[in-house]
mmCIF file of C-alpha atoms in Angstrom:
data_model
loop_
_atom_site.group_PDB
_atom_site.id
_atom_site.type_symbol
_atom_site.label_atom_id
_atom_site.label_comp_id
_atom_site.label_asym_id
_atom_site.label_seq_id
_atom_site.Cartn_x
_atom_site.Cartn_y
_atom_site.Cartn_z
ATOM 1 C CA LEU Q 124 -30.306 103.594 -58.840
ATOM 2 C CA GLU Q 125 -30.740 99.917 -59.592
ATOM 3 C CA GLU Q 126 -27.806 99.290 -57.261
ATOM 4 C CA ALA Q 127 -29.313 101.399 -54.446
ATOM 5 C CA ARG Q 128 -30.264 98.578 -52.094
ATOM 6 C CA GLU Q 129 -29.536 98.467 -48.401
ATOM 7 C CA ALA Q 130 -30.225 95.913 -45.681
ATOM 8 C CA ALA Q 131 -32.859 97.267 -43.299
ATOM 9 C CA PHE Q 132 -34.577 96.405 -40.056
ATOM 10 C CA VAL Q 133 -38.036 94.950 -40.541
ATOM 11 C CA THR Q 134 -41.132 96.364 -38.895
ATOM 12 C CA ALA Q 135 -44.280 94.807 -37.474
ATOM 13 C CA GLY Q 136 -46.523 93.308 -40.132
ATOM 14 C CA VAL Q 137 -43.677 92.239 -42.432
ATOM 15 C CA THR Q 138 -43.417 88.546 -43.336
ATOM 16 C CA VAL Q 139 -39.898 87.207 -42.732
ATOM 17 C CA GLU Q 140 -38.107 84.553 -44.737
ATOM 18 C CA GLU Q 141 -35.860 83.025 -42.094
ATOM 19 C CA GLU Q 142 -35.945 81.630 -38.591
ATOM 20 C CA VAL Q 143 -34.175 83.488 -35.779
ATOM 21 C CA ILE Q 144 -33.493 81.799 -32.437
ATOM 22 C CA ILE Q 145 -31.949 83.103 -29.231
ATOM 23 C CA ASN Q 146 -30.058 80.539 -27.135
ATOM 24 C CA GLN Q 147 -27.270 80.654 -24.569
ATOM 25 C CA GLU Q 148 -24.664 80.734 -27.329
ATOM 26 C CA THR Q 149 -26.324 83.867 -28.714
ATOM 27 C CA LEU Q 150 -26.104 85.490 -25.295
ATOM 28 C CA ASP Q 151 -22.488 84.356 -24.815
ATOM 29 C CA GLU Q 152 -21.554 86.046 -28.113
ATOM 30 C CA GLY Q 153 -22.472 89.366 -26.502
ATOM 31 C CA VAL Q 154 -25.362 90.152 -28.842
ATOM 32 C CA PHE Q 155 -27.238 91.777 -25.944
ATOM 33 C CA ASP Q 156 -25.859 94.111 -23.307
ATOM 34 C CA PRO Q 157 -26.608 92.671 -19.835
ATOM 35 C CA LEU Q 158 -28.309 95.973 -19.010
ATOM 36 C CA LEU Q 159 -31.082 94.911 -21.412
ATOM 37 C CA ALA Q 160 -32.233 92.037 -19.156
ATOM 38 C CA GLN Q 161 -35.466 93.753 -18.078
ATOM 39 C CA ARG Q 162 -36.196 94.860 -21.645
ATOM 40 C CA LEU Q 163 -35.683 91.309 -22.936
ATOM 41 C CA LEU Q 164 -38.001 89.944 -20.253
ATOM 42 C CA ALA Q 165 -40.633 92.520 -21.225
ATOM 43 C CA LEU Q 166 -40.330 91.336 -24.839
ATOM 44 C CA GLY Q 167 -40.915 87.730 -23.753
ATOM 45 C CA VAL Q 168 -37.356 86.350 -23.793
ATOM 46 C CA PRO Q 169 -36.800 84.019 -20.804
ATOM 47 C CA VAL Q 170 -33.531 85.400 -19.386
ATOM 48 C CA GLN Q 171 -32.120 86.327 -16.029
ATOM 49 C CA LEU Q 172 -29.136 88.395 -15.000
ATOM 50 C CA THR Q 173 -26.679 86.386 -12.887
ATOM 51 C CA ASP Q 174 -23.458 88.039 -11.689
ATOM 52 C CA GLY Q 175 -23.626 90.535 -14.560
ATOM 53 C CA THR Q 176 -24.170 87.839 -17.196
ATOM 54 C CA LEU Q 177 -27.337 87.055 -19.121
ATOM 55 C CA GLN Q 178 -28.524 83.465 -18.725
ATOM 56 C CA MET Q 179 -31.290 81.714 -20.670
ATOM 57 C CA LEU Q 180 -34.029 80.151 -18.530
ATOM 58 C CA SER Q 181 -34.923 77.731 -21.339
ATOM 59 C CA ALA Q 182 -32.866 75.983 -24.022
ATOM 60 C CA GLU Q 183 -33.897 78.454 -26.716
ATOM 61 C CA TYR Q 184 -36.368 81.170 -27.618
ATOM 62 C CA VAL Q 185 -37.760 81.417 -31.150
ATOM 63 C CA VAL Q 186 -37.932 85.070 -32.156
ATOM 64 C CA CYS Q 187 -39.561 84.248 -35.506
ATOM 65 C CA ARG Q 188 -39.961 81.460 -38.031
ATOM 66 C CA ALA Q 189 -39.842 81.676 -41.814
ATOM 67 C CA GLY Q 190 -43.243 82.816 -43.036
ATOM 68 C CA ASP Q 191 -44.193 84.591 -39.782
ATOM 69 C CA GLU Q 192 -45.833 88.001 -39.961
ATOM 70 C CA LEU Q 193 -43.922 89.935 -37.328
ATOM 71 C CA LYS Q 194 -45.501 91.346 -34.202
ATOM 72 C CA PRO Q 195 -44.047 94.562 -32.727
ATOM 73 C CA GLU Q 196 -42.169 92.610 -30.028
ATOM 74 C CA GLN Q 197 -40.491 90.374 -32.611
ATOM 75 C CA ALA Q 198 -39.463 93.352 -34.746
ATOM 76 C CA LYS Q 199 -37.950 95.076 -31.691
ATOM 77 C CA LEU Q 200 -35.996 91.939 -30.719
ATOM 78 C CA LEU Q 201 -34.568 91.659 -34.225
ATOM 79 C CA GLN Q 202 -33.533 95.310 -34.043
ATOM 80 C CA LEU Q 203 -31.885 94.796 -30.631
ATOM 81 C CA MET Q 204 -30.005 91.832 -32.129
ATOM 82 C CA GLY Q 205 -28.868 93.928 -35.068
ATOM 83 C CA ARG Q 206 -30.565 91.508 -37.493
ATOM 84 C CA LYS Q 207 -31.583 93.269 -40.701
ATOM 85 C CA LEU Q 208 -33.949 90.863 -42.456
ATOM 86 C CA GLY Q 209 -35.445 93.450 -44.795
ATOM 87 C CA GLU Q 210 -34.205 95.497 -47.700
ATOM 88 C CA PHE Q 211 -34.593 99.175 -48.499
ATOM 89 C CA SER Q 212 -34.527 100.103 -52.165
ATOM 90 C CA VAL Q 213 -35.575 102.969 -54.380
ATOM 91 C CA GLU Q 214 -37.525 102.499 -57.580
ATOM 92 C CA LEU Q 215 -37.417 105.508 -59.897
ATOM 93 C CA ASN Q 216 -40.701 105.820 -61.806
ATOM 94 C CA ALA Q 217 -40.458 109.353 -63.154
ATOM 95 C CA VAL Q 218 -38.171 112.380 -63.338
ATOM 96 C CA TRP Q 219 -38.890 116.077 -63.541
ATOM 97 C CA THR Q 220 -36.755 118.571 -65.392
ATOM 98 C CA ARG Q 221 -37.266 122.264 -65.838
ATOM 99 C CA GLY Q 222 -37.308 122.026 -69.631
ATOM 100 C CA GLU Q 223 -39.367 118.847 -70.096
ATOM 101 C CA GLY Q 224 -41.471 118.707 -66.964
ATOM 102 C CA LEU Q 225 -42.545 115.286 -65.705
ATOM 103 C CA LYS Q 226 -41.269 112.333 -67.703
ATOM 104 C CA GLU Q 227 -42.359 108.820 -66.752
ATOM 105 C CA LEU Q 228 -39.736 106.109 -67.071
ATOM 106 C CA ALA Q 229 -40.416 102.726 -68.633
#
């Protein structure tokens, strides 16, 4: 199970290790569906929908900076972007067998 690691979405309260920025290039890459315009506005991203295309109202929007403890809005934005900044892993501390019962692992 040492190899059982998977990238995961982070949740509120987690401290992130990298900066994530949304700019017009991000929007042009199609990261967000234009139908999410109202949702993005509610999460604090300065965008508008123009002729079916998302447009930034400022040069960039900082979702998070390295060392930030995420707020719920930031965590949701990262999820909407598909950015998995966390890691899910399993650490096996003990096993149980019918014959031996509980056996703690070193």
